[in-house]
Short mmCIF file of C-alpha atoms and ligand atoms in Angstrom, two decimals:
data_model
loop_
_atom_site.label_atom_id
_atom_site.label_comp_id
_atom_site.label_asym_id
_atom_site.label_seq_id
_atom_site.Cartn_x
_atom_site.Cartn_y
_atom_site.Cartn_z
CA MET A 1 0.00 -0.09 -0.05
CA LEU A 2 1.28 3.51 -0.77
CA THR A 3 1.75 5.27 2.63
CA ASN A 4 4.58 7.88 1.74
CA PRO A 5 2.72 11.05 1.34
CA TYR A 6 4.73 12.33 -1.74
CA LEU A 7 4.22 9.16 -3.60
CA LYS A 8 0.67 8.96 -2.76
CA ARG A 9 -0.08 12.55 -3.91
CA VAL A 10 1.85 12.04 -7.20
CA TYR A 11 -0.20 8.76 -7.59
CA GLU A 12 -3.51 10.35 -7.18
CA GLN A 13 -2.46 13.20 -9.62
CA THR A 14 -1.60 10.43 -12.10
CA GLU A 15 -4.96 8.71 -11.58
CA THR A 16 -6.87 12.03 -12.14
CA ARG A 17 -4.79 12.92 -15.28
CA ASN A 18 -5.12 9.36 -16.69
CA LYS A 19 -8.56 8.27 -15.35
CA THR A 20 -9.20 5.44 -17.90
CA ASP A 21 -5.65 4.28 -18.32
CA ARG A 22 -5.97 1.06 -16.27
CA GLU A 23 -2.67 -0.72 -17.43
CA PHE A 24 -0.54 2.40 -17.12
CA LEU A 25 -1.90 3.11 -13.54
CA GLN A 26 -1.19 -0.51 -12.75
CA ALA A 27 2.45 -0.15 -13.92
CA VAL A 28 3.08 3.18 -12.05
CA TYR A 29 1.38 1.82 -8.88
CA GLU A 30 3.80 -1.12 -8.77
CA VAL A 31 6.81 0.92 -9.30
CA PHE A 32 5.85 3.54 -6.61
CA ASP A 33 4.95 1.00 -4.23
CA SER A 34 8.39 -0.59 -4.48
CA LEU A 35 10.34 2.83 -4.22
CA GLN A 36 8.81 3.81 -0.90
CA PRO A 37 11.81 3.20 1.26
CA TYR A 38 14.16 4.80 -1.22
CA VAL A 39 12.03 7.93 -1.72
CA GLU A 40 11.88 8.15 2.12
CA ARG A 41 15.49 8.40 2.33
CA HIS A 42 16.08 10.79 -0.67
CA PRO A 43 14.22 14.21 -0.10
CA GLU A 44 15.87 15.61 -3.22
CA LEU A 45 13.35 13.65 -5.28
CA GLU A 46 10.43 15.47 -4.01
CA GLU A 47 12.41 18.78 -3.94
CA ASN A 48 13.13 18.35 -7.90
CA GLY A 49 9.65 17.00 -8.66
CA ILE A 50 11.29 13.73 -9.90
CA MET A 51 8.24 11.60 -9.57
CA GLU A 52 5.77 14.17 -11.22
CA ARG A 53 8.19 14.42 -14.03
CA LEU A 54 8.75 10.58 -14.33
CA VAL A 55 5.15 9.69 -14.89
CA GLU A 56 4.34 12.30 -17.67
CA PRO A 57 5.82 11.19 -21.04
CA ASP A 58 8.12 13.72 -22.70
CA ARG A 59 5.83 13.50 -25.49
CA MET A 60 3.30 11.15 -27.01
CA VAL A 61 2.12 11.32 -30.79
CA SER A 62 -1.01 9.66 -32.03
CA PHE A 63 -1.61 9.72 -35.98
CA ARG A 64 -3.85 8.37 -38.61
CA VAL A 65 -2.59 5.46 -40.58
CA ALA A 66 -4.48 5.10 -43.86
CA TRP A 67 -3.72 2.20 -46.34
CA ILE A 68 -5.44 0.39 -49.14
CA ASP A 69 -6.37 -3.41 -48.59
CA ASP A 70 -6.46 -6.07 -51.16
CA GLN A 71 -10.01 -5.26 -52.25
CA GLY A 72 -8.89 -1.68 -52.96
CA LYS A 73 -10.75 -0.49 -50.01
CA VAL A 74 -9.36 2.34 -47.92
CA GLN A 75 -8.63 1.23 -44.28
CA VAL A 76 -7.81 3.52 -41.31
CA ASN A 77 -5.94 2.61 -38.02
CA ARG A 78 -4.54 4.70 -35.19
CA GLY A 79 -0.59 4.82 -34.72
CA TYR A 80 1.28 5.88 -31.49
CA ARG A 81 4.71 6.65 -30.34
CA CYS A 82 5.33 7.36 -26.73
CA GLN A 83 8.75 9.03 -26.08
CA PHE A 84 8.70 8.60 -22.28
CA ASN A 85 12.01 9.38 -20.87
CA SER A 86 15.45 10.11 -22.37
CA ALA A 87 17.49 10.72 -19.20
CA ILE A 88 20.12 8.11 -20.04
CA GLY A 89 19.96 7.68 -23.71
CA PRO A 90 17.85 7.91 -26.84
CA TYR A 91 14.22 6.78 -26.64
CA LYS A 92 14.15 2.88 -27.19
CA GLY A 93 11.45 0.44 -27.16
CA GLY A 94 9.23 -1.76 -29.56
CA LEU A 95 6.21 -1.28 -31.68
CA ARG A 96 3.08 -3.36 -30.95
CA PHE A 97 0.46 -4.04 -33.77
CA HIS A 98 -2.34 -5.68 -32.05
CA PRO A 99 -6.35 -4.79 -31.94
CA THR A 100 -6.08 -4.33 -28.13
CA VAL A 101 -3.45 -1.32 -28.49
CA THR A 102 -4.65 1.77 -26.68
CA PRO A 103 -2.89 4.84 -25.28
CA SER A 104 -2.89 3.20 -21.85
CA VAL A 105 -1.19 -0.06 -23.25
CA ILE A 106 1.46 2.14 -25.12
CA LYS A 107 2.04 4.25 -21.92
CA PHE A 108 2.46 1.35 -19.63
CA LEU A 109 4.93 -0.35 -21.95
CA GLY A 110 6.89 2.85 -22.43
CA PHE A 111 6.97 3.44 -18.55
CA GLU A 112 8.22 -0.12 -17.80
CA GLN A 113 10.77 0.24 -20.64
CA ILE A 114 12.37 3.25 -18.88
CA PHE A 115 13.48 0.98 -15.96
CA LYS A 116 14.26 -2.23 -17.94
CA ASN A 117 16.53 -0.22 -20.25
CA SER A 118 18.29 1.17 -17.31
CA LEU A 119 18.90 -2.16 -15.76
CA THR A 120 20.63 -3.34 -19.02
CA GLY A 121 23.46 -0.95 -18.12
CA LEU A 122 23.28 0.38 -21.63
CA PRO A 123 22.67 4.02 -22.51
CA LEU A 124 18.98 3.46 -23.69
CA GLY A 125 16.03 5.92 -22.62
CA GLY A 126 12.40 4.46 -22.67
CA GLY A 127 9.63 4.61 -25.25
CA LYS A 128 7.05 2.50 -26.90
CA GLY A 129 4.82 2.69 -29.81
CA GLY A 130 2.23 0.74 -32.11
CA SER A 131 -1.21 0.58 -33.55
CA ASP A 132 -4.46 -1.14 -33.25
CA PHE A 133 -3.68 -2.74 -36.67
CA ASP A 134 -4.07 -6.53 -36.81
CA PRO A 135 -1.49 -8.29 -38.89
CA LYS A 136 -3.40 -11.65 -38.42
CA GLY A 137 -5.04 -12.80 -41.73
CA LYS A 138 -3.50 -9.94 -43.75
CA SER A 139 -1.44 -10.67 -46.92
CA ASP A 140 2.10 -9.52 -47.12
CA GLY A 141 1.08 -6.78 -49.48
CA GLU A 142 -1.35 -5.36 -46.87
CA VAL A 143 1.23 -5.65 -44.09
CA MET A 144 3.70 -3.77 -46.36
CA ARG A 145 1.30 -1.00 -47.14
CA PHE A 146 0.22 -0.54 -43.65
CA CYS A 147 3.90 -0.43 -42.56
CA GLN A 148 4.91 2.11 -45.30
CA SER A 149 1.89 4.38 -44.28
CA PHE A 150 2.84 4.05 -40.51
CA MET A 151 6.36 5.01 -41.10
CA THR A 152 5.27 7.91 -43.33
CA GLU A 153 4.26 9.72 -40.19
CA LEU A 154 6.59 8.05 -37.72
CA HIS A 155 9.89 9.11 -39.43
CA ARG A 156 9.34 12.63 -38.39
CA TYR A 157 9.94 11.68 -34.93
CA ILE A 158 12.57 8.95 -34.88
CA GLY A 159 16.30 8.72 -35.62
CA ALA A 160 19.31 6.63 -34.76
CA ASP A 161 20.51 9.14 -31.98
CA VAL A 162 16.70 10.15 -31.18
CA ASP A 163 14.41 7.35 -30.85
CA VAL A 164 15.10 3.73 -32.08
CA PRO A 165 11.88 1.53 -32.38
CA ALA A 166 11.98 -2.44 -32.50
CA GLY A 167 9.59 -5.28 -32.54
CA ASP A 168 6.93 -6.52 -30.15
CA ILE A 169 3.66 -8.18 -30.35
CA GLY A 170 2.63 -8.45 -34.22
CA VAL A 171 5.86 -6.86 -35.25
CA GLY A 172 8.66 -9.26 -36.31
CA GLY A 173 11.27 -9.51 -39.04
CA ARG A 174 8.85 -8.96 -41.75
CA GLU A 175 7.22 -5.71 -40.43
CA ILE A 176 10.73 -4.24 -39.40
CA GLY A 177 11.90 -4.78 -42.91
CA TYR A 178 9.08 -2.93 -44.45
CA LEU A 179 9.35 -0.02 -41.82
CA PHE A 180 13.02 0.22 -42.36
CA GLY A 181 12.61 0.30 -46.11
CA GLN A 182 10.21 3.13 -45.82
CA TYR A 183 12.38 5.13 -43.43
CA LYS A 184 15.35 4.81 -45.78
CA PHE A 185 13.24 5.81 -48.79
CA LEU A 186 11.97 9.06 -47.05
CA LYS A 187 15.00 10.06 -45.55
CA ASN A 188 17.56 8.92 -48.22
CA ASN A 189 19.60 7.83 -45.22
CA PHE A 190 20.91 4.37 -44.43
CA THR A 191 21.14 4.32 -40.40
CA GLY A 192 20.33 2.10 -37.67
CA VAL A 193 17.12 3.69 -36.81
CA LEU A 194 15.35 0.44 -35.94
CA THR A 195 16.56 -2.77 -34.31
CA GLY A 196 15.60 -6.35 -35.15
CA LYS A 197 16.61 -5.76 -38.88
CA GLY A 198 17.35 -8.50 -41.25
CA LEU A 199 21.01 -9.75 -41.19
CA ALA A 200 21.56 -8.39 -44.64
CA PHE A 201 20.82 -4.80 -43.72
CA GLY A 202 22.42 -4.12 -40.31
CA GLY A 203 20.54 -6.59 -38.13
CA SER A 204 22.45 -8.37 -35.29
CA LEU A 205 23.02 -12.10 -34.98
CA GLY A 206 21.28 -13.31 -31.78
CA ARG A 207 18.55 -10.53 -31.80
CA THR A 208 15.84 -13.00 -32.82
CA GLU A 209 16.65 -15.36 -29.88
CA ALA A 210 17.67 -12.59 -27.40
CA THR A 211 14.47 -12.14 -25.37
CA GLY A 212 13.92 -15.84 -24.95
CA TYR A 213 17.44 -16.70 -24.31
CA GLY A 214 18.05 -14.00 -21.90
CA LEU A 215 14.97 -15.03 -19.87
CA LEU A 216 16.46 -18.46 -19.35
CA TYR A 217 20.03 -17.08 -18.50
CA PHE A 218 18.18 -14.96 -15.81
CA VAL A 219 16.33 -18.06 -14.47
CA ASP A 220 19.44 -20.09 -14.62
CA GLU A 221 21.20 -17.65 -12.43
CA MET A 222 18.18 -17.10 -10.15
CA LEU A 223 17.85 -20.75 -9.44
CA ARG A 224 21.46 -21.26 -8.87
CA CYS A 225 21.92 -18.34 -6.56
CA MET A 226 18.55 -18.48 -4.60
CA LYS A 227 17.87 -22.23 -4.55
CA GLY A 228 21.13 -23.93 -5.27
CA GLU A 229 19.39 -25.64 -8.22
CA THR A 230 19.75 -25.78 -12.07
CA LEU A 231 17.28 -26.16 -14.99
CA ALA A 232 18.31 -29.76 -15.64
CA GLY A 233 15.22 -32.03 -15.44
CA LYS A 234 12.87 -29.26 -14.59
CA VAL A 235 9.35 -29.27 -16.19
CA VAL A 236 8.47 -25.93 -17.72
CA VAL A 237 5.10 -24.34 -19.01
CA ILE A 238 5.33 -21.50 -21.39
CA SER A 239 2.39 -19.33 -22.50
CA GLY A 240 2.38 -17.72 -26.04
CA SER A 241 4.06 -19.21 -29.02
CA GLY A 242 5.52 -16.15 -30.53
CA ASN A 243 9.05 -14.81 -30.66
CA VAL A 244 9.68 -14.84 -26.82
CA ALA A 245 8.18 -18.06 -26.10
CA ILE A 246 9.64 -20.05 -28.89
CA TYR A 247 13.20 -18.91 -27.97
CA ALA A 248 12.64 -19.32 -24.27
CA ALA A 249 11.58 -23.00 -24.95
CA GLN A 250 14.70 -23.44 -27.07
CA LYS A 251 17.08 -22.29 -24.47
CA ALA A 252 15.14 -24.21 -21.64
CA MET A 253 15.62 -27.47 -23.55
CA GLN A 254 19.38 -26.58 -24.20
CA LEU A 255 19.80 -26.25 -20.48
CA GLY A 256 18.18 -29.63 -19.90
CA ALA A 257 14.63 -28.75 -18.94
CA LYS A 258 11.39 -30.41 -20.42
CA VAL A 259 8.93 -27.91 -22.05
CA VAL A 260 5.45 -29.56 -21.88
CA ALA A 261 3.06 -26.86 -22.88
CA MET A 262 2.70 -23.63 -24.94
CA SER A 263 -0.35 -21.66 -26.10
CA ASP A 264 -1.59 -18.98 -28.32
CA SER A 265 -4.82 -16.72 -27.98
CA GLN A 266 -7.10 -19.39 -28.99
CA GLY A 267 -5.82 -22.02 -26.58
CA TYR A 268 -3.01 -24.28 -25.31
CA ILE A 269 -1.30 -27.52 -26.22
CA TYR A 270 -0.07 -30.15 -23.68
CA ASP A 271 2.49 -32.53 -24.95
CA PRO A 272 3.70 -34.68 -21.80
CA LYS A 273 6.73 -36.01 -23.79
CA GLY A 274 8.05 -32.69 -24.26
CA ILE A 275 7.05 -30.17 -27.01
CA ASP A 276 8.43 -30.74 -30.57
CA LEU A 277 9.81 -27.19 -31.07
CA ALA A 278 10.63 -27.82 -34.79
CA ALA A 279 6.79 -28.35 -35.29
CA ILE A 280 5.91 -25.22 -33.24
CA LYS A 281 8.35 -23.17 -35.41
CA GLN A 282 6.97 -24.62 -38.69
CA LEU A 283 3.39 -23.55 -37.44
CA LYS A 284 4.08 -20.26 -36.15
CA GLU A 285 7.17 -18.89 -37.90
CA VAL A 286 6.46 -20.32 -41.42
CA GLU A 287 2.79 -21.06 -41.77
CA ARG A 288 1.38 -18.33 -39.24
CA ALA A 289 -1.08 -21.05 -38.17
CA ARG A 290 -3.01 -21.55 -34.90
CA ILE A 291 -1.22 -23.80 -32.07
CA ARG A 292 -4.19 -26.17 -32.19
CA ALA A 293 -2.94 -27.63 -35.46
CA TYR A 294 0.20 -29.17 -33.40
CA CYS A 295 -2.02 -31.85 -32.36
CA ASP A 296 -2.97 -33.05 -35.95
CA ARG A 297 0.72 -33.28 -36.42
CA VAL A 298 2.17 -34.72 -33.05
CA PRO A 299 0.58 -37.83 -31.77
CA GLY A 300 -0.27 -37.89 -27.95
CA ALA A 301 -0.56 -34.12 -27.64
CA GLN A 302 -3.72 -32.51 -26.18
CA PHE A 303 -5.59 -29.28 -26.93
CA GLY A 304 -7.44 -27.04 -24.51
CA SER A 305 -9.47 -23.99 -25.81
CA ASN A 306 -9.25 -22.01 -22.49
CA ARG A 307 -5.62 -20.61 -22.79
CA SER A 308 -5.47 -19.81 -19.03
CA ASP A 309 -5.85 -23.41 -18.14
CA VAL A 310 -2.33 -23.73 -19.27
CA TRP A 311 -1.35 -22.56 -15.65
CA LYS A 312 -3.26 -25.79 -14.21
CA ILE A 313 -0.55 -28.06 -15.76
CA PRO A 314 1.86 -29.14 -13.02
CA CYS A 315 5.29 -27.69 -13.54
CA ASP A 316 8.45 -26.53 -11.78
CA ILE A 317 8.90 -23.25 -13.89
CA ALA A 318 6.08 -21.16 -15.43
CA LEU A 319 7.08 -18.67 -17.99
CA PRO A 320 4.35 -16.22 -19.04
CA CYS A 321 5.44 -15.02 -22.53
CA ALA A 322 2.11 -13.81 -24.26
CA THR A 323 0.60 -10.66 -22.86
CA GLN A 324 -0.22 -8.36 -20.11
CA ASN A 325 -2.45 -9.55 -17.10
CA GLU A 326 -2.62 -13.16 -18.53
CA LEU A 327 -1.72 -14.83 -15.23
CA ASP A 328 -4.19 -14.06 -12.53
CA ALA A 329 -4.89 -15.00 -8.98
CA ASP A 330 -6.67 -18.26 -9.94
CA SER A 331 -3.78 -19.10 -12.17
CA ALA A 332 -1.15 -18.22 -9.50
CA LYS A 333 -3.12 -20.46 -6.90
CA ALA A 334 -3.16 -23.45 -9.36
CA LEU A 335 0.60 -23.04 -9.83
CA ILE A 336 1.32 -23.00 -6.01
CA GLU A 337 -0.94 -26.03 -5.28
CA ASN A 338 1.08 -27.83 -8.04
CA GLY A 339 4.25 -27.04 -6.22
CA VAL A 340 5.87 -24.44 -8.85
CA LEU A 341 9.38 -23.44 -7.91
CA ALA A 342 9.67 -20.25 -10.13
CA VAL A 343 7.67 -17.90 -12.27
CA ALA A 344 9.69 -15.74 -14.72
CA GLU A 345 8.07 -13.04 -16.99
CA GLY A 346 8.92 -13.18 -20.58
CA ALA A 347 5.94 -10.87 -21.34
CA ASN A 348 5.45 -7.35 -20.25
CA MET A 349 3.35 -7.27 -16.88
CA PRO A 350 1.79 -10.64 -17.62
CA SER A 351 0.96 -11.35 -13.90
CA THR A 352 -1.68 -9.35 -12.05
CA PRO A 353 -0.84 -7.58 -8.82
CA GLU A 354 -2.73 -10.20 -6.87
CA ALA A 355 -0.94 -13.05 -8.67
CA VAL A 356 2.46 -11.47 -7.83
CA GLU A 357 1.38 -11.21 -4.23
CA LEU A 358 0.32 -14.62 -3.84
CA LEU A 359 3.42 -16.09 -5.60
CA LEU A 360 5.87 -13.88 -3.33
CA SER A 361 3.96 -14.79 -0.09
CA HIS A 362 4.23 -18.51 -0.82
CA GLY A 363 7.86 -18.37 -1.41
CA VAL A 364 7.87 -18.86 -5.26
CA LEU A 365 10.70 -17.37 -6.85
CA PHE A 366 9.48 -14.68 -8.87
CA ALA A 367 11.41 -12.69 -11.78
CA PRO A 368 9.66 -9.52 -12.91
CA ALA A 369 9.56 -8.66 -16.58
CA LYS A 370 11.55 -5.49 -16.41
CA ALA A 371 14.49 -7.74 -15.39
CA ALA A 372 13.85 -10.91 -16.75
CA ASN A 373 12.82 -9.98 -20.36
CA ALA A 374 15.48 -7.26 -20.69
CA GLY A 375 17.60 -9.35 -22.98
CA GLY A 376 15.67 -8.21 -26.10
CA VAL A 377 16.22 -4.80 -25.57
CA ALA A 378 19.75 -5.22 -24.57
CA THR A 379 20.63 -7.06 -27.65
CA SER A 380 18.99 -4.24 -29.58
CA GLY A 381 21.37 -2.01 -27.75
CA LEU A 382 24.10 -4.20 -29.09
CA GLU A 383 22.78 -3.88 -32.55
CA MET A 384 22.99 -0.19 -32.26
CA SER A 385 26.56 -0.46 -31.14
CA GLN A 386 27.38 -2.64 -34.36
CA ASN A 387 25.56 -0.18 -36.46
CA SER A 388 27.60 2.83 -35.11
CA GLN A 389 30.77 0.86 -35.62
CA ARG A 390 29.65 -0.53 -38.95
CA LEU A 391 30.80 -3.79 -38.01
CA GLY A 392 28.74 -7.11 -37.08
CA TRP A 393 29.78 -9.41 -34.27
CA THR A 394 29.58 -13.18 -34.31
CA PHE A 395 26.60 -14.91 -32.75
CA GLU A 396 28.99 -16.21 -29.91
CA GLU A 397 30.10 -12.60 -29.20
CA VAL A 398 26.51 -11.27 -28.88
CA ASP A 399 25.27 -14.18 -26.91
CA ARG A 400 28.15 -14.08 -24.41
CA LYS A 401 27.46 -10.35 -23.84
CA LEU A 402 23.82 -11.04 -23.52
CA LYS A 403 24.49 -13.77 -20.92
CA GLY A 404 26.78 -11.25 -19.00
CA ILE A 405 24.15 -8.66 -18.98
CA MET A 406 21.21 -10.96 -17.70
CA VAL A 407 23.59 -12.33 -14.93
CA ASN A 408 24.44 -8.71 -14.01
CA ILE A 409 20.70 -7.71 -13.99
CA PHE A 410 19.91 -10.43 -11.62
CA HIS A 411 22.71 -9.53 -9.15
CA ASN A 412 21.73 -5.83 -9.23
CA ALA A 413 18.08 -6.55 -8.58
CA TYR A 414 18.91 -9.11 -5.91
CA ASP A 415 21.45 -6.74 -4.13
CA ALA A 416 18.96 -3.99 -4.36
CA SER A 417 16.39 -6.01 -2.74
CA LYS A 418 18.74 -6.81 0.12
CA ALA A 419 19.72 -3.14 0.45
CA CYS A 420 15.96 -2.43 0.77
CA GLY A 421 15.53 -4.88 3.63
CA ARG A 422 13.37 -7.06 1.09
CA GLU A 423 15.93 -9.70 0.35
CA GLY A 424 14.84 -11.94 -2.51
CA ASN A 425 11.89 -9.71 -3.57
CA LEU A 426 13.17 -8.99 -7.08
CA VAL A 427 10.09 -6.79 -7.93
CA VAL A 428 11.38 -4.26 -5.40
CA GLY A 429 14.98 -4.83 -6.28
CA ALA A 430 14.44 -4.50 -10.08
CA ASN A 431 12.37 -1.36 -9.61
CA VAL A 432 14.78 0.17 -7.20
CA ALA A 433 18.00 -0.51 -9.15
CA GLY A 434 16.32 0.54 -12.34
CA PHE A 435 15.17 3.77 -10.89
CA ILE A 436 18.38 4.96 -9.16
CA LYS A 437 20.22 5.57 -12.53
CA VAL A 438 17.27 7.24 -14.11
CA SER A 439 16.65 9.54 -11.26
CA ASN A 440 20.28 10.51 -10.77
CA ALA A 441 20.44 11.50 -14.45
CA MET A 442 17.35 13.58 -14.09
CA LEU A 443 18.70 15.32 -10.95
CA ALA A 444 21.89 16.03 -12.88
CA GLU A 445 20.39 17.30 -15.89
CA GLY A 446 18.04 19.92 -14.44
CA ILE A 447 14.29 20.54 -14.71
CA PHE A 448 12.52 20.47 -18.02
P1 NDP B 501 4.52 -12.28 -30.87
O1 NDP B 501 3.59 -11.46 -31.66
O2 NDP B 501 5.82 -12.95 -31.58
O3 NDP B 501 3.63 -13.32 -30.09
C1 NDP B 501 2.81 -13.12 -29.01
C2 NDP B 501 2.16 -14.41 -28.54
O4 NDP B 501 1.20 -14.07 -27.49
C3 NDP B 501 1.30 -15.16 -29.47
O5 NDP B 501 1.40 -16.60 -29.27
C4 NDP B 501 -0.05 -14.59 -29.44
O6 NDP B 501 -1.06 -15.41 -29.64
C5 NDP B 501 0.02 -14.36 -27.92
N1 NDP B 501 -0.97 -13.33 -27.41
C6 NDP B 501 -0.88 -12.02 -27.94
N2 NDP B 501 -1.82 -11.21 -27.36
C7 NDP B 501 -2.63 -12.13 -26.76
C8 NDP B 501 -3.74 -11.87 -25.97
N3 NDP B 501 -4.44 -10.69 -25.77
N4 NDP B 501 -4.19 -13.04 -25.32
C9 NDP B 501 -3.53 -14.25 -25.39
N5 NDP B 501 -2.38 -14.49 -26.21
C10 NDP B 501 -1.98 -13.26 -26.72
O7 NDP B 501 5.15 -11.31 -29.72
P2 NDP B 501 6.44 -11.38 -28.78
O8 NDP B 501 6.72 -12.95 -28.51
O9 NDP B 501 7.37 -10.58 -29.36
O10 NDP B 501 5.89 -10.70 -27.37
C11 NDP B 501 5.31 -11.53 -26.44
C12 NDP B 501 5.38 -10.70 -25.07
O11 NDP B 501 6.84 -10.43 -24.81
C13 NDP B 501 4.76 -9.38 -25.10
O12 NDP B 501 4.28 -8.93 -23.87
C14 NDP B 501 6.05 -8.27 -25.54
O13 NDP B 501 5.55 -7.01 -24.86
C15 NDP B 501 7.13 -9.12 -24.59
N6 NDP B 501 8.37 -8.65 -24.99
C16 NDP B 501 8.87 -8.82 -26.26
C17 NDP B 501 10.20 -8.75 -26.63
C18 NDP B 501 10.64 -8.99 -27.97
O14 NDP B 501 11.93 -8.71 -28.08
N7 NDP B 501 9.92 -9.36 -28.86
C19 NDP B 501 11.01 -8.19 -25.68
C20 NDP B 501 10.51 -8.03 -24.28
C21 NDP B 501 9.22 -8.31 -23.86
P3 NDP B 501 -1.85 -15.30 -31.09
O15 NDP B 501 -0.92 -15.55 -32.21
O16 NDP B 501 -2.90 -16.21 -31.02
O17 NDP B 501 -2.14 -13.73 -31.12
O1 2IT B 502 9.33 -4.87 -24.37
C1 2IT B 502 10.58 -4.92 -24.92
O2 2IT B 502 11.64 -4.96 -24.42
C2 2IT B 502 10.77 -5.05 -26.55
N1 2IT B 502 9.73 -5.38 -27.03
C3 2IT B 502 12.00 -4.86 -27.17
C4 2IT B 502 12.25 -3.61 -27.36
C5 2IT B 502 13.63 -3.26 -28.15
O3 2IT B 502 13.93 -2.06 -28.57
O4 2IT B 502 14.22 -4.12 -28.49
#
C-alpha cells in the first residue's frame, strides 16, 4: 500500500490525469510501491519533482494510418509513439501491432521500458509505440502498405540518436523490414534507426533469440543463487508461441529442462513427452497457423481451448510469454498448489498484482518482466553499437554479452532487494535498481 505522502500525492494526480488508463496506472502503482523506502531516504527527489516528471511522458504522438487493402478499400488505423524518458539515452522500445493497443497500453509499456532499459546497463531511454492494426489474416502486401503508411508519419519523430523502435507483439522481422525500407526511402539515409533488422541490412546475430534466451539465462542464475538448483530435469510451462516463447523454449531445452506446454490466444497444447519445437516453429514462424494444429501433427498431444488453463498443468517453472495480465490470482493458486518453484515473466506485466502477491507470499521465486525480459532490448542496444561501428559481431560474441548482461541484472536486482531490507523480492529490487540511475541522471540534467 502507498503510505509515503509524496508518492501517494503524485499517484493520485496521475490517476486524475489518466483516469481510464488501467494498465498504465497498474504499472505506475507497482513501481511507486516498490520505491517507498528509497524515496523516504532521498528528499531531493521531491524537491526536484522527480516523480511528477517521471510519470508524464516527454511526448506522445497519435496519428492516422490510412492504407489500401487487397480489395482496393481504404482502411484507417491509429498509430502511436510514446517518447517517455530520455534521461540516460535515446528513446528505445518496441512497436506493437495488435487490436488491443490503446494509449494506456502504449504508456504502460513505455513506462516499464524506462527501468528495464536502465537495468541493461546500456545508454537507452524509454519509449514504446504501435497501432491497433491486426496483422493476423492480412496478406504480405497489406502488411507492407500498412507499414509504409505508418512510417510515413513516424519518420518525423525517430532517428538513430533520437528514438530507435523495434518489434513487439505483431511486429517481427517482416514488419521491421518494411518499416526500415520506408524510413530509408523517405530520408535517403541508411542508418540504424530500427533494431531487429534482417541480417543483410544491419541486423544483429542473436537478436531474434535474445529475449527468450535472456529470460532463461536470468532464470538459470536465479535458481543457482537463490535455491542452489539448475534447470536440468525441470518441467516448464510457457504461455504464448511467438518470438519470446519459442526462444525461451529452445534455451530451456538446451539447458536440460522439459517444456510440456505452450499456447496462443485461442488455446494451449499439452505434450507430456516434451514439445517438438521444430513443429511449433513450422506452424508459427512459417505458416502463421493456430497452435491447435500441433495436435494434428504430433501424436499424444492434447489441446485445450481455455488458454489460462495452461497454468493448471503441473510444472516446476512457469514462463508467461504472451501478454499483460494473462496470469491472474486463480492461475497463481493453481501453480502454487502444484508446487511451482519459479515464475519468470517473458511478457511485459503478464502477472496481475494479486498473482504476484500470492506467488511471493508462498515463497515462489519470482522474476519480474523488466529484469527477466530485458535481454531483447539489451541485444537491440548491441545492434545499435554494431551499426555505429559499421561492424557485425559473431553470434557467440553477442550471446556471451547477452548472458553477462542478464547475470548482472539478476545480481543488481538481488543486491538492491537486500539493501531495501526485502531480500529476494526481485520486484522491489528491479524497480529500485532501474530507478536509481534514471533519477540520478534527471537530477543532474536539470528541470525540464
Ligand atoms: P509475438 O507477436 O511474436 O507473439 C505473441 C504471442 O502471444 C502469440 O502466441 C499470441 O497469440 C499471444 N498473444 C498476444 N496477445 C494475446 C492476448 N491478448 N491473449 C492471449 N495471447 C496473446 O510477440 P512477442 O513474442 O514478441 O511478445 C510476447 C510478449 O513479450 C509481449 O508481452 C511483449 O511485450 C514481450 N516482450 C517482447 C520482446 C521482444 O523482443 N519481442 C522483448 C521483451 C518483452 P496469437 O498468435 O493467437 O495472437
Ligand atoms: O518490451 C521490449 O523490451 C521489447 N519489445 C523490445 C524492445 C527493443 O527495443 O528491442
